[in-house]
PDB file of C-alpha atoms and ligand atoms in Angstrom:
ATOM      1  CA  MET A   1      70.586 175.487 159.486  1.00  0.00           C
ATOM      2  CA  ARG A   2      72.190 177.394 162.112  1.00  0.00           C
ATOM      3  CA  ASN A   3      71.728 178.031 165.853  1.00  0.00           C
ATOM      4  CA  ILE A   4      72.595 182.546 165.387  1.00  0.00           C
ATOM      5  CA  LYS A   5      72.464 185.556 167.856  1.00  0.00           C
ATOM      6  CA  ALA A   6      71.269 188.256 165.579  1.00  0.00           C
ATOM      7  CA  ARG A   7      71.058 191.998 165.817  1.00  0.00           C
ATOM      8  CA  VAL A   8      67.232 193.797 165.820  1.00  0.00           C
ATOM      9  CA  ILE A   9      67.793 196.393 163.300  1.00  0.00           C
ATOM     10  CA  TYR A  10      64.157 197.573 163.812  1.00  0.00           C
ATOM     11  CA  ASN A  11      60.996 196.356 165.622  1.00  0.00           C
ATOM     12  CA  ASN A  12      58.203 198.517 164.560  1.00  0.00           C
ATOM     13  CA  ARG A  13      54.329 197.837 164.800  1.00  0.00           C
ATOM     14  CA  VAL A  14      52.716 198.242 161.628  1.00  0.00           C
ATOM     15  CA  SER A  15      49.365 197.990 162.745  1.00  0.00           C
ATOM     16  CA  ALA A  16      47.575 197.347 165.803  1.00  0.00           C
ATOM     17  CA  GLY A  17      48.486 193.891 166.961  1.00  0.00           C
ATOM     18  CA  PHE A  18      50.710 193.438 164.037  1.00  0.00           C
ATOM     19  CA  TYR A  19      54.996 194.054 164.553  1.00  0.00           C
ATOM     20  CA  GLY A  20      57.725 193.721 161.532  1.00  0.00           C
ATOM     21  CA  MET A  21      61.379 192.624 163.076  1.00  0.00           C
ATOM     22  CA  SER A  22      64.210 193.507 160.709  1.00  0.00           C
ATOM     23  CA  ILE A  23      67.550 190.976 162.104  1.00  0.00           C
ATOM     24  CA  ARG A  24      71.275 191.199 160.696  1.00  0.00           C
ATOM     25  CA  SER A  25      72.415 188.406 159.419  1.00  0.00           C
ATOM     26  CA  ALA A  26      74.513 187.468 156.304  1.00  0.00           C
ATOM     27  CA  TYR A  27      73.625 184.140 156.965  1.00  0.00           C
ATOM     28  CA  LEU A  28      69.871 183.645 157.154  1.00  0.00           C
ATOM     29  CA  ALA A  29      70.356 186.273 154.091  1.00  0.00           C
ATOM     30  CA  GLU A  30      71.794 183.681 151.869  1.00  0.00           C
ATOM     31  CA  ASN A  31      70.202 180.803 153.156  1.00  0.00           C
ATOM     32  CA  THR A  32      66.280 181.669 153.093  1.00  0.00           C
ATOM     33  CA  ARG A  33      64.314 180.934 150.764  1.00  0.00           C
ATOM     34  CA  PRO A  34      60.633 181.918 150.583  1.00  0.00           C
ATOM     35  CA  GLY A  35      58.518 179.758 152.456  1.00  0.00           C
ATOM     36  CA  GLN A  36      61.509 178.506 155.128  1.00  0.00           C
ATOM     37  CA  PHE A  37      61.365 179.355 158.812  1.00  0.00           C
ATOM     38  CA  PHE A  38      62.887 180.158 161.772  1.00  0.00           C
ATOM     39  CA  GLU A  39      62.770 179.148 165.272  1.00  0.00           C
ATOM     40  CA  VAL A  40      62.811 182.295 168.152  1.00  0.00           C
ATOM     41  CA  LYS A  41      64.032 182.257 171.722  1.00  0.00           C
ATOM     42  CA  CYS A  42      61.393 184.761 173.279  1.00  0.00           C
ATOM     43  CA  PRO A  43      63.515 187.185 175.095  1.00  0.00           C
ATOM     44  CA  ASP A  44      63.705 186.377 179.295  1.00  0.00           C
ATOM     45  CA  GLY A  45      61.238 187.173 180.826  1.00  0.00           C
ATOM     46  CA  SER A  46      58.989 186.031 178.482  1.00  0.00           C
ATOM     47  CA  GLY A  47      58.013 183.206 180.849  1.00  0.00           C
ATOM     48  CA  THR A  48      58.040 181.112 177.649  1.00  0.00           C
ATOM     49  CA  PHE A  49      60.108 177.867 177.877  1.00  0.00           C
ATOM     50  CA  LEU A  50      59.709 176.707 173.570  1.00  0.00           C
ATOM     51  CA  ARG A  51      60.845 178.650 171.105  1.00  0.00           C
ATOM     52  CA  ARG A  52      58.054 180.421 168.518  1.00  0.00           C
ATOM     53  CA  PRO A  53      57.909 180.007 165.054  1.00  0.00           C
ATOM     54  CA  LEU A  54      58.035 182.450 162.367  1.00  0.00           C
ATOM     55  CA  GLY A  55      58.038 182.695 159.059  1.00  0.00           C
ATOM     56  CA  ALA A  56      60.314 184.927 157.053  1.00  0.00           C
ATOM     57  CA  HIS A  57      58.870 187.760 155.358  1.00  0.00           C
ATOM     58  CA  ARG A  58      61.291 189.358 153.631  1.00  0.00           C
ATOM     59  CA  ILE A  59      64.896 188.493 152.499  1.00  0.00           C
ATOM     60  CA  HIS A  60      66.722 191.494 152.084  1.00  0.00           C
ATOM     61  CA  LYS A  61      70.734 191.646 151.630  1.00  0.00           C
ATOM     62  CA  ASP A  62      72.007 192.099 155.142  1.00  0.00           C
ATOM     63  CA  GLY A  63      69.264 190.214 156.915  1.00  0.00           C
ATOM     64  CA  VAL A  64      65.768 188.657 157.346  1.00  0.00           C
ATOM     65  CA  GLU A  65      62.585 190.200 158.463  1.00  0.00           C
ATOM     66  CA  MET A  66      59.802 188.560 160.049  1.00  0.00           C
ATOM     67  CA  LEU A  67      55.848 190.154 160.255  1.00  0.00           C
ATOM     68  CA  TYR A  68      54.557 188.777 163.356  1.00  0.00           C
ATOM     69  CA  GLU A  69      51.014 189.441 165.034  1.00  0.00           C
ATOM     70  CA  VAL A  70      51.069 189.531 169.009  1.00  0.00           C
ATOM     71  CA  VAL A  71      48.281 186.661 170.151  1.00  0.00           C
ATOM     72  CA  GLY A  72      50.266 185.512 173.564  1.00  0.00           C
ATOM     73  CA  LYS A  73      53.225 185.540 175.756  1.00  0.00           C
ATOM     74  CA  GLY A  74      55.347 185.296 173.460  1.00  0.00           C
ATOM     75  CA  THR A  75      54.992 187.153 170.730  1.00  0.00           C
ATOM     76  CA  ALA A  76      54.128 190.251 173.644  1.00  0.00           C
ATOM     77  CA  ALA A  77      57.642 189.674 174.718  1.00  0.00           C
ATOM     78  CA  LEU A  78      59.298 189.720 171.024  1.00  0.00           C
ATOM     79  CA  SER A  79      57.487 192.894 170.241  1.00  0.00           C
ATOM     80  CA  GLY A  80      58.650 194.699 173.004  1.00  0.00           C
ATOM     81  CA  MET A  81      62.347 194.079 171.399  1.00  0.00           C
ATOM     82  CA  LYS A  82      64.153 197.033 170.652  1.00  0.00           C
ATOM     83  CA  ALA A  83      66.891 198.287 167.828  1.00  0.00           C
ATOM     84  CA  GLY A  84      70.292 196.672 168.913  1.00  0.00           C
ATOM     85  CA  GLN A  85      69.171 194.009 170.585  1.00  0.00           C
ATOM     86  CA  GLU A  86      70.131 190.272 170.907  1.00  0.00           C
ATOM     87  CA  LEU A  87      68.233 187.639 169.032  1.00  0.00           C
ATOM     88  CA  ASP A  88      68.322 183.991 169.759  1.00  0.00           C
ATOM     89  CA  ILE A  89      66.954 182.283 166.758  1.00  0.00           C
ATOM     90  CA  ILE A  90      67.208 179.192 164.463  1.00  0.00           C
ATOM     91  CA  GLY A  91      67.125 178.583 161.353  1.00  0.00           C
ATOM     92  CA  PRO A  92      66.190 178.766 158.267  1.00  0.00           C
ATOM     93  CA  LEU A  93      64.013 175.569 158.734  1.00  0.00           C
ATOM     94  CA  GLY A  94      61.531 173.897 156.764  1.00  0.00           C
ATOM     95  CA  ASN A  95      61.044 173.376 152.901  1.00  0.00           C
ATOM     96  CA  GLY A  96      59.987 175.997 151.097  1.00  0.00           C
ATOM     97  CA  PHE A  97      57.617 177.257 148.037  1.00  0.00           C
ATOM     98  CA  LYS A  98      58.603 175.291 145.094  1.00  0.00           C
ATOM     99  CA  ILE A  99      59.044 178.024 141.871  1.00  0.00           C
ATOM    100  CA  ASP A 100      58.688 176.113 138.624  1.00  0.00           C
ATOM    101  CA  ARG A 101      60.758 178.067 135.683  1.00  0.00           C
ATOM    102  CA  THR A 102      58.077 178.641 133.285  1.00  0.00           C
ATOM    103  CA  LYS A 103      58.539 180.487 129.127  1.00  0.00           C
ATOM    104  CA  ASP A 104      54.821 180.993 129.406  1.00  0.00           C
ATOM    105  CA  LYS A 105      54.407 184.853 128.813  1.00  0.00           C
ATOM    106  CA  ASN A 106      50.268 183.801 129.593  1.00  0.00           C
ATOM    107  CA  SER A 107      51.306 181.633 133.257  1.00  0.00           C
ATOM    108  CA  GLU A 108      50.372 183.029 136.324  1.00  0.00           C
ATOM    109  CA  ALA A 109      51.280 182.905 140.273  1.00  0.00           C
ATOM    110  CA  ILE A 110      48.319 183.021 142.104  1.00  0.00           C
ATOM    111  CA  LEU A 111      48.789 184.089 146.072  1.00  0.00           C
ATOM    112  CA  VAL A 112      46.379 183.682 148.428  1.00  0.00           C
ATOM    113  CA  ALA A 113      46.913 184.862 151.857  1.00  0.00           C
ATOM    114  CA  GLY A 114      44.262 185.171 154.843  1.00  0.00           C
ATOM    115  CA  GLY A 115      45.509 187.051 158.048  1.00  0.00           C
ATOM    116  CA  ILE A 116      48.758 186.852 159.209  1.00  0.00           C
ATOM    117  CA  GLY A 117      49.485 184.388 157.135  1.00  0.00           C
ATOM    118  CA  VAL A 118      50.263 187.372 153.869  1.00  0.00           C
ATOM    119  CA  ALA A 119      53.505 187.408 155.627  1.00  0.00           C
ATOM    120  CA  PRO A 120      55.717 184.295 154.142  1.00  0.00           C
ATOM    121  CA  LEU A 121      53.937 185.274 150.492  1.00  0.00           C
ATOM    122  CA  VAL A 122      55.672 188.995 150.325  1.00  0.00           C
ATOM    123  CA  ALA A 123      58.885 186.935 150.457  1.00  0.00           C
ATOM    124  CA  LEU A 124      57.080 185.013 147.769  1.00  0.00           C
ATOM    125  CA  ALA A 125      55.987 187.852 145.317  1.00  0.00           C
ATOM    126  CA  GLU A 126      59.623 189.141 145.778  1.00  0.00           C
ATOM    127  CA  ALA A 127      61.163 186.324 144.362  1.00  0.00           C
ATOM    128  CA  LEU A 128      58.647 185.091 141.601  1.00  0.00           C
ATOM    129  CA  ALA A 129      58.635 189.203 140.336  1.00  0.00           C
ATOM    130  CA  ALA A 130      62.342 189.148 140.222  1.00  0.00           C
ATOM    131  CA  ARG A 131      62.051 186.459 137.440  1.00  0.00           C
ATOM    132  CA  LYS A 132      59.116 188.257 135.793  1.00  0.00           C
ATOM    133  CA  GLU A 133      58.540 185.398 134.070  1.00  0.00           C
ATOM    134  CA  ARG A 134      54.538 185.111 135.293  1.00  0.00           C
ATOM    135  CA  LYS A 135      51.955 187.525 136.202  1.00  0.00           C
ATOM    136  CA  ILE A 136      51.212 187.652 139.827  1.00  0.00           C
ATOM    137  CA  GLN A 137      47.529 188.195 141.060  1.00  0.00           C
ATOM    138  CA  VAL A 138      47.276 188.431 145.079  1.00  0.00           C
ATOM    139  CA  PHE A 139      43.694 187.959 146.850  1.00  0.00           C
ATOM    140  CA  ILE A 140      44.123 189.809 150.357  1.00  0.00           C
ATOM    141  CA  GLY A 141      40.946 188.279 153.466  1.00  0.00           C
ATOM    142  CA  ALA A 142      40.983 189.174 156.445  1.00  0.00           C
ATOM    143  CA  LYS A 143      38.776 189.545 159.460  1.00  0.00           C
ATOM    144  CA  THR A 144      38.926 193.566 159.092  1.00  0.00           C
ATOM    145  CA  LYS A 145      40.362 196.499 157.337  1.00  0.00           C
ATOM    146  CA  SER A 146      43.443 197.260 160.203  1.00  0.00           C
ATOM    147  CA  HIS A 147      43.873 193.331 159.768  1.00  0.00           C
ATOM    148  CA  ILE A 148      45.094 193.275 155.841  1.00  0.00           C
ATOM    149  CA  LEU A 149      48.518 194.008 155.523  1.00  0.00           C
ATOM    150  CA  CYS A 150      51.166 194.618 152.852  1.00  0.00           C
ATOM    151  CA  GLU A 151      48.941 195.493 150.120  1.00  0.00           C
ATOM    152  CA  LYS A 152      51.530 198.048 149.222  1.00  0.00           C
ATOM    153  CA  GLU A 153      54.415 196.042 149.752  1.00  0.00           C
ATOM    154  CA  PHE A 154      52.456 193.600 147.090  1.00  0.00           C
ATOM    155  CA  LYS A 155      52.340 196.425 144.592  1.00  0.00           C
ATOM    156  CA  LYS A 156      55.159 197.996 144.694  1.00  0.00           C
ATOM    157  CA  PHE A 157      56.489 194.226 143.154  1.00  0.00           C
ATOM    158  CA  GLY A 158      54.390 194.868 140.135  1.00  0.00           C
ATOM    159  CA  CYS A 159      51.543 192.073 141.562  1.00  0.00           C
ATOM    160  CA  GLU A 160      47.461 193.090 141.181  1.00  0.00           C
ATOM    161  CA  ALA A 161      46.315 193.083 144.574  1.00  0.00           C
ATOM    162  CA  ARG A 162      42.673 192.556 145.744  1.00  0.00           C
ATOM    163  CA  VAL A 163      40.972 192.819 149.511  1.00  0.00           C
ATOM    164  CA  SER A 164      38.143 190.996 151.085  1.00  0.00           C
ATOM    165  CA  THR A 165      36.982 191.647 154.581  1.00  0.00           C
ATOM    166  CA  GLU A 166      34.533 189.603 156.988  1.00  0.00           C
ATOM    167  CA  ASP A 167      32.654 192.888 157.713  1.00  0.00           C
ATOM    168  CA  GLY A 168      33.182 194.574 154.512  1.00  0.00           C
ATOM    169  CA  SER A 169      35.164 197.660 155.727  1.00  0.00           C
ATOM    170  CA  LYS A 170      37.485 197.323 152.938  1.00  0.00           C
ATOM    171  CA  GLY A 171      37.383 195.262 149.706  1.00  0.00           C
ATOM    172  CA  THR A 172      34.827 193.122 149.177  1.00  0.00           C
ATOM    173  CA  LYS A 173      32.667 191.583 152.261  1.00  0.00           C
ATOM    174  CA  GLY A 174      33.147 187.983 152.846  1.00  0.00           C
ATOM    175  CA  PHE A 175      36.219 185.303 152.247  1.00  0.00           C
ATOM    176  CA  ILE A 176      39.082 185.850 150.083  1.00  0.00           C
ATOM    177  CA  THR A 177      38.134 182.609 148.783  1.00  0.00           C
ATOM    178  CA  GLU A 178      34.955 183.349 147.190  1.00  0.00           C
ATOM    179  CA  LYS A 179      37.012 185.888 145.180  1.00  0.00           C
ATOM    180  CA  MET A 180      39.668 184.006 144.261  1.00  0.00           C
ATOM    181  CA  ASP A 181      36.850 181.312 142.852  1.00  0.00           C
ATOM    182  CA  VAL A 182      35.162 184.487 140.892  1.00  0.00           C
ATOM    183  CA  TYR A 183      38.504 185.093 139.470  1.00  0.00           C
ATOM    184  CA  LEU A 184      39.399 182.231 137.999  1.00  0.00           C
ATOM    185  CA  SER A 185      36.170 181.047 136.901  1.00  0.00           C
ATOM    186  CA  ALA A 186      36.251 183.939 134.695  1.00  0.00           C
ATOM    187  CA  LYS A 187      39.363 182.572 133.219  1.00  0.00           C
ATOM    188  CA  ARG A 188      39.820 180.059 130.076  1.00  0.00           C
ATOM    189  CA  TYR A 189      40.961 176.466 130.622  1.00  0.00           C
ATOM    190  CA  PRO A 190      43.929 175.717 131.051  1.00  0.00           C
ATOM    191  CA  LEU A 191      45.620 178.420 132.550  1.00  0.00           C
ATOM    192  CA  ASN A 192      48.685 178.195 133.470  1.00  0.00           C
ATOM    193  CA  ALA A 193      49.103 178.546 137.080  1.00  0.00           C
ATOM    194  CA  LYS A 194      50.113 177.740 140.596  1.00  0.00           C
ATOM    195  CA  ILE A 195      48.160 179.197 143.863  1.00  0.00           C
ATOM    196  CA  TYR A 196      50.161 179.248 146.650  1.00  0.00           C
ATOM    197  CA  ALA A 197      48.203 179.714 150.072  1.00  0.00           C
ATOM    198  CA  CYS A 198      49.031 180.384 153.654  1.00  0.00           C
ATOM    199  CA  GLY A 199      46.051 181.198 156.128  1.00  0.00           C
ATOM    200  CA  PRO A 200      43.852 179.615 158.717  1.00  0.00           C
ATOM    201  CA  ASP A 201      43.319 175.589 158.600  1.00  0.00           C
ATOM    202  CA  GLY A 202      39.402 176.509 156.718  1.00  0.00           C
ATOM    203  CA  MET A 203      40.805 178.890 154.364  1.00  0.00           C
ATOM    204  CA  LEU A 204      43.719 176.384 153.356  1.00  0.00           C
ATOM    205  CA  LYS A 205      41.202 173.824 152.606  1.00  0.00           C
ATOM    206  CA  ALA A 206      38.535 175.943 150.456  1.00  0.00           C
ATOM    207  CA  VAL A 207      41.815 176.615 148.454  1.00  0.00           C
ATOM    208  CA  ALA A 208      42.485 173.047 147.705  1.00  0.00           C
ATOM    209  CA  GLY A 209      38.723 172.735 146.599  1.00  0.00           C
ATOM    210  CA  ILE A 210      39.401 175.392 144.477  1.00  0.00           C
ATOM    211  CA  ALA A 211      42.542 174.386 143.299  1.00  0.00           C
ATOM    212  CA  GLU A 212      40.798 170.573 142.887  1.00  0.00           C
ATOM    213  CA  LYS A 213      38.077 172.455 140.838  1.00  0.00           C
ATOM    214  CA  TYR A 214      40.014 173.795 138.183  1.00  0.00           C
ATOM    215  CA  GLY A 215      42.518 171.439 138.329  1.00  0.00           C
ATOM    216  CA  MET A 216      45.383 173.568 138.932  1.00  0.00           C
ATOM    217  CA  GLN A 217      48.435 172.728 141.118  1.00  0.00           C
ATOM    218  CA  CYS A 218      48.840 174.273 144.354  1.00  0.00           C
ATOM    219  CA  GLN A 219      51.048 174.721 147.717  1.00  0.00           C
ATOM    220  CA  ILE A 220      50.150 176.313 151.175  1.00  0.00           C
ATOM    221  CA  SER A 221      52.415 177.102 154.205  1.00  0.00           C
ATOM    222  CA  MET A 222      50.320 175.023 157.392  1.00  0.00           C
ATOM    223  CA  GLU A 223      50.648 175.682 160.676  1.00  0.00           C
ATOM    224  CA  GLU A 224      51.209 173.688 163.182  1.00  0.00           C
ATOM    225  CA  ARG A 225      52.136 173.930 167.145  1.00  0.00           C
ATOM    226  CA  MET A 226      55.972 173.609 167.131  1.00  0.00           C
ATOM    227  CA  ALA A 227      58.635 172.247 169.872  1.00  0.00           C
ATOM    228  CA  CYS A 228      61.446 170.971 168.718  1.00  0.00           C
ATOM    229  CA  GLY A 229      61.174 172.576 164.573  1.00  0.00           C
ATOM    230  CA  VAL A 230      63.074 169.710 163.634  1.00  0.00           C
ATOM    231  CA  GLY A 231      61.013 166.655 163.190  1.00  0.00           C
ATOM    232  CA  VAL A 232      62.138 164.620 166.679  1.00  0.00           C
ATOM    233  CA  CYS A 233      59.700 165.106 168.885  1.00  0.00           C
ATOM    234  CA  LEU A 234      56.772 164.298 166.072  1.00  0.00           C
ATOM    235  CA  GLY A 235      54.534 167.344 167.393  1.00  0.00           C
ATOM    236  CA  CYS A 236      53.345 169.199 164.639  1.00  0.00           C
ATOM    237  CA  PRO A 237      51.797 166.010 162.402  1.00  0.00           C
ATOM    238  CA  VAL A 238      49.747 166.866 159.787  1.00  0.00           C
ATOM    239  CA  LYS A 239      47.289 163.091 158.124  1.00  0.00           C
ATOM    240  CA  THR A 240      48.666 163.149 154.697  1.00  0.00           C
ATOM    241  CA  LYS A 241      47.711 160.644 152.005  1.00  0.00           C
ATOM    242  CA  GLY A 242      50.696 158.415 151.820  1.00  0.00           C
ATOM    243  CA  ALA A 243      51.277 155.062 153.342  1.00  0.00           C
ATOM    244  CA  LEU A 244      53.020 156.444 156.826  1.00  0.00           C
ATOM    245  CA  GLY A 245      49.764 158.474 156.972  1.00  0.00           C
ATOM    246  CA  TYR A 246      51.331 161.176 158.698  1.00  0.00           C
ATOM    247  CA  LYS A 247      54.176 164.063 158.099  1.00  0.00           C
ATOM    248  CA  MET A 248      55.838 166.464 160.654  1.00  0.00           C
ATOM    249  CA  VAL A 249      54.895 170.431 159.376  1.00  0.00           C
ATOM    250  CA  CYS A 250      58.534 171.418 160.531  1.00  0.00           C
ATOM    251  CA  LYS A 251      60.547 169.141 158.538  1.00  0.00           C
ATOM    252  CA  ASP A 252      58.415 167.670 155.513  1.00  0.00           C
ATOM    253  CA  GLY A 253      57.040 170.959 155.069  1.00  0.00           C
ATOM    254  CA  PRO A 254      55.217 173.998 156.280  1.00  0.00           C
ATOM    255  CA  VAL A 255      55.028 173.525 152.558  1.00  0.00           C
ATOM    256  CA  PHE A 256      52.264 171.560 151.270  1.00  0.00           C
ATOM    257  CA  ASP A 257      51.486 170.321 147.542  1.00  0.00           C
ATOM    258  CA  THR A 258      47.400 170.100 148.511  1.00  0.00           C
ATOM    259  CA  ARG A 259      47.150 166.681 146.724  1.00  0.00           C
ATOM    260  CA  GLU A 260      49.102 165.121 149.618  1.00  0.00           C
ATOM    261  CA  ILE A 261      46.658 166.932 152.063  1.00  0.00           C
ATOM    262  CA  ALA A 262      43.751 164.279 153.632  1.00  0.00           C
ATOM    263  CA  TRP A 263      41.888 167.392 154.958  1.00  0.00           C
TER     264      TRP A 263
HETATM  265  C1  FAD B 301      55.721 177.420 160.206  1.00  0.00           C
HETATM  266  C2  FAD B 301      54.322 178.165 160.651  1.00  0.00           C
HETATM  267  C3  FAD B 301      55.227 179.453 160.437  1.00  0.00           C
HETATM  268  C4  FAD B 301      55.011 181.054 161.501  1.00  0.00           C
HETATM  269  N1  FAD B 301      54.904 181.903 160.532  1.00  0.00           N
HETATM  270  C5  FAD B 301      54.302 183.526 161.330  1.00  0.00           C
HETATM  271  C6  FAD B 301      54.918 184.119 161.077  1.00  0.00           C
HETATM  272  O1  FAD B 301      54.766 184.555 159.748  1.00  0.00           O
HETATM  273  N2  FAD B 301      54.220 185.771 161.682  1.00  0.00           N
HETATM  274  C7  FAD B 301      52.972 184.635 162.926  1.00  0.00           C
HETATM  275  O2  FAD B 301      52.981 185.966 163.211  1.00  0.00           O
HETATM  276  N3  FAD B 301      52.881 183.637 163.191  1.00  0.00           N
HETATM  277  C8  FAD B 301      53.361 183.079 162.712  1.00  0.00           C
HETATM  278  N4  FAD B 301      53.475 181.162 163.171  1.00  0.00           N
HETATM  279  C9  FAD B 301      52.473 181.116 164.339  1.00  0.00           C
HETATM  280  C10 FAD B 301      53.202 181.064 165.469  1.00  0.00           C
HETATM  281  O3  FAD B 301      54.590 180.770 165.493  1.00  0.00           O
HETATM  282  C11 FAD B 301      52.107 181.687 166.400  1.00  0.00           C
HETATM  283  O4  FAD B 301      51.262 182.747 166.250  1.00  0.00           O
HETATM  284  C12 FAD B 301      53.205 181.797 167.897  1.00  0.00           C
HETATM  285  O5  FAD B 301      54.182 180.696 168.314  1.00  0.00           O
HETATM  286  C13 FAD B 301      52.553 182.292 169.422  1.00  0.00           C
HETATM  287  O6  FAD B 301      53.091 182.475 170.296  1.00  0.00           O
HETATM  288  P1  FAD B 301      52.628 183.023 171.663  1.00  0.00           P
HETATM  289  O7  FAD B 301      53.875 182.520 172.808  1.00  0.00           O
HETATM  290  O8  FAD B 301      52.447 184.146 171.370  1.00  0.00           O
HETATM  291  O9  FAD B 301      51.449 182.440 171.575  1.00  0.00           O
HETATM  292  P2  FAD B 301      50.744 181.281 172.752  1.00  0.00           P
HETATM  293  O10 FAD B 301      50.821 181.766 174.332  1.00  0.00           O
HETATM  294  O11 FAD B 301      52.104 180.060 172.544  1.00  0.00           O
HETATM  295  O12 FAD B 301      48.661 181.222 171.888  1.00  0.00           O
HETATM  296  C14 FAD B 301      48.176 182.172 171.636  1.00  0.00           C
HETATM  297  C15 FAD B 301      46.997 181.179 171.165  1.00  0.00           C
HETATM  298  O13 FAD B 301      48.166 180.894 170.043  1.00  0.00           O
HETATM  299  C16 FAD B 301      47.682 180.301 168.807  1.00  0.00           C
HETATM  300  N5  FAD B 301      48.883 179.298 168.735  1.00  0.00           N
HETATM  301  C17 FAD B 301      50.177 179.304 169.201  1.00  0.00           C
HETATM  302  N6  FAD B 301      50.725 178.940 168.212  1.00  0.00           N
HETATM  303  C18 FAD B 301      50.443 178.995 167.139  1.00  0.00           C
HETATM  304  C19 FAD B 301      50.622 178.239 166.032  1.00  0.00           C
HETATM  305  N7  FAD B 301      51.647 177.567 165.469  1.00  0.00           N
HETATM  306  N8  FAD B 301      49.740 177.676 165.026  1.00  0.00           N
HETATM  307  C20 FAD B 301      48.294 178.514 165.245  1.00  0.00           C
HETATM  308  N9  FAD B 301      47.990 178.715 166.049  1.00  0.00           N
HETATM  309  C21 FAD B 301      49.148 178.890 167.571  1.00  0.00           C
HETATM  310  C22 FAD B 301      47.401 179.489 170.592  1.00  0.00           C
HETATM  311  O14 FAD B 301      46.767 178.696 170.156  1.00  0.00           O
HETATM  312  C23 FAD B 301      46.444 180.166 171.514  1.00  0.00           C
HETATM  313  O15 FAD B 301      45.337 180.099 171.444  1.00  0.00           O
HETATM  314  C24 FAD B 301      53.769 180.123 162.895  1.00  0.00           C
HETATM  315  C25 FAD B 301      53.718 179.260 162.465  1.00  0.00           C
HETATM  316  C26 FAD B 301      54.244 178.530 161.939  1.00  0.00           C
HETATM  317  C27 FAD B 301      53.778 176.835 162.544  1.00  0.00           C
HETATM  318  S1  FES B 302      57.762 170.531 166.201  1.00  0.00           S
HETATM  319 FE1  FES B 302      58.972 168.628 166.824  1.00  0.00          FE
HETATM  320  S2  FES B 302      58.580 167.549 165.340  1.00  0.00           S
HETATM  321 FE2  FES B 302      57.532 169.042 164.312  1.00  0.00          FE
END
């Protein structure tokens, strides 16, 4: 982990309220794994004191890319940054997703994204696709059609992508967890599949329940408000089943096995 000043290569609006920012850093390109995140300093004048955590969305040859939703002061200020400006960034942070090797040609990776939770799963899909070991099934859920992101990227990596929206404006109407449950219930078990998910807490809890129902291993990337980002301030606890009772999302996560979490 390093504190770096990296040049912005582009910072494009990808959909209403969503931006993709790519920065140049050989160090981050070489050292970042899918599921890890960065603590980003918002530009001067943003009125923010704390850095903002953003996940690795793509890991390129010459740098990394973040995909973010404008939800407040910090992300609004980031959205105004232009190519060539300098971004103060600390990373990579956290543990990232674990990817097991497999020789089973029928094994699957089930990726489940809720809203902007799609961001880190694109980097994961790219890494999984590069291994050519598992079929990749992606389930993308969001409130409306305009909140559905990255479907094309997933397809480019050879993933099968399914979509649902809460208002029915794209894909099936309803929660993406329902669609995932229907897909899994039609499979023969035991299925050699791993689930990876990122999204709002309610969705993650539902995914964990489905994983438990089918006896499948499931990793989730969790979000908490963060300050230090490195396990010092104890500001991002998540309740776990272990003896300590709590772990820090920034240092022990953000990726956890769902069996660890005390929901
Ligand atoms: C490990 C990690 C990875 C993340 N990756 C991404 C990413 O790839 N893309 C992305 O768009 N966002 C990501 N987030 C969430 C992102 O950090 C927040 O949206 C951001 O900090 C908001 O800053 P702000 O100043 O714009 O909003 P603020 O003014 O700070 O808050 C605006 C609203 O957003 C909510 N909020 C703020 N921070 C969080 C948080 N950490 N989790 C949930 N709600 C929050 C607040 O409760 C409030 O309602 C990630 C968070 C974590 C912990
Ligand atoms: S943000 Fe400080 S301990 Fe996690």
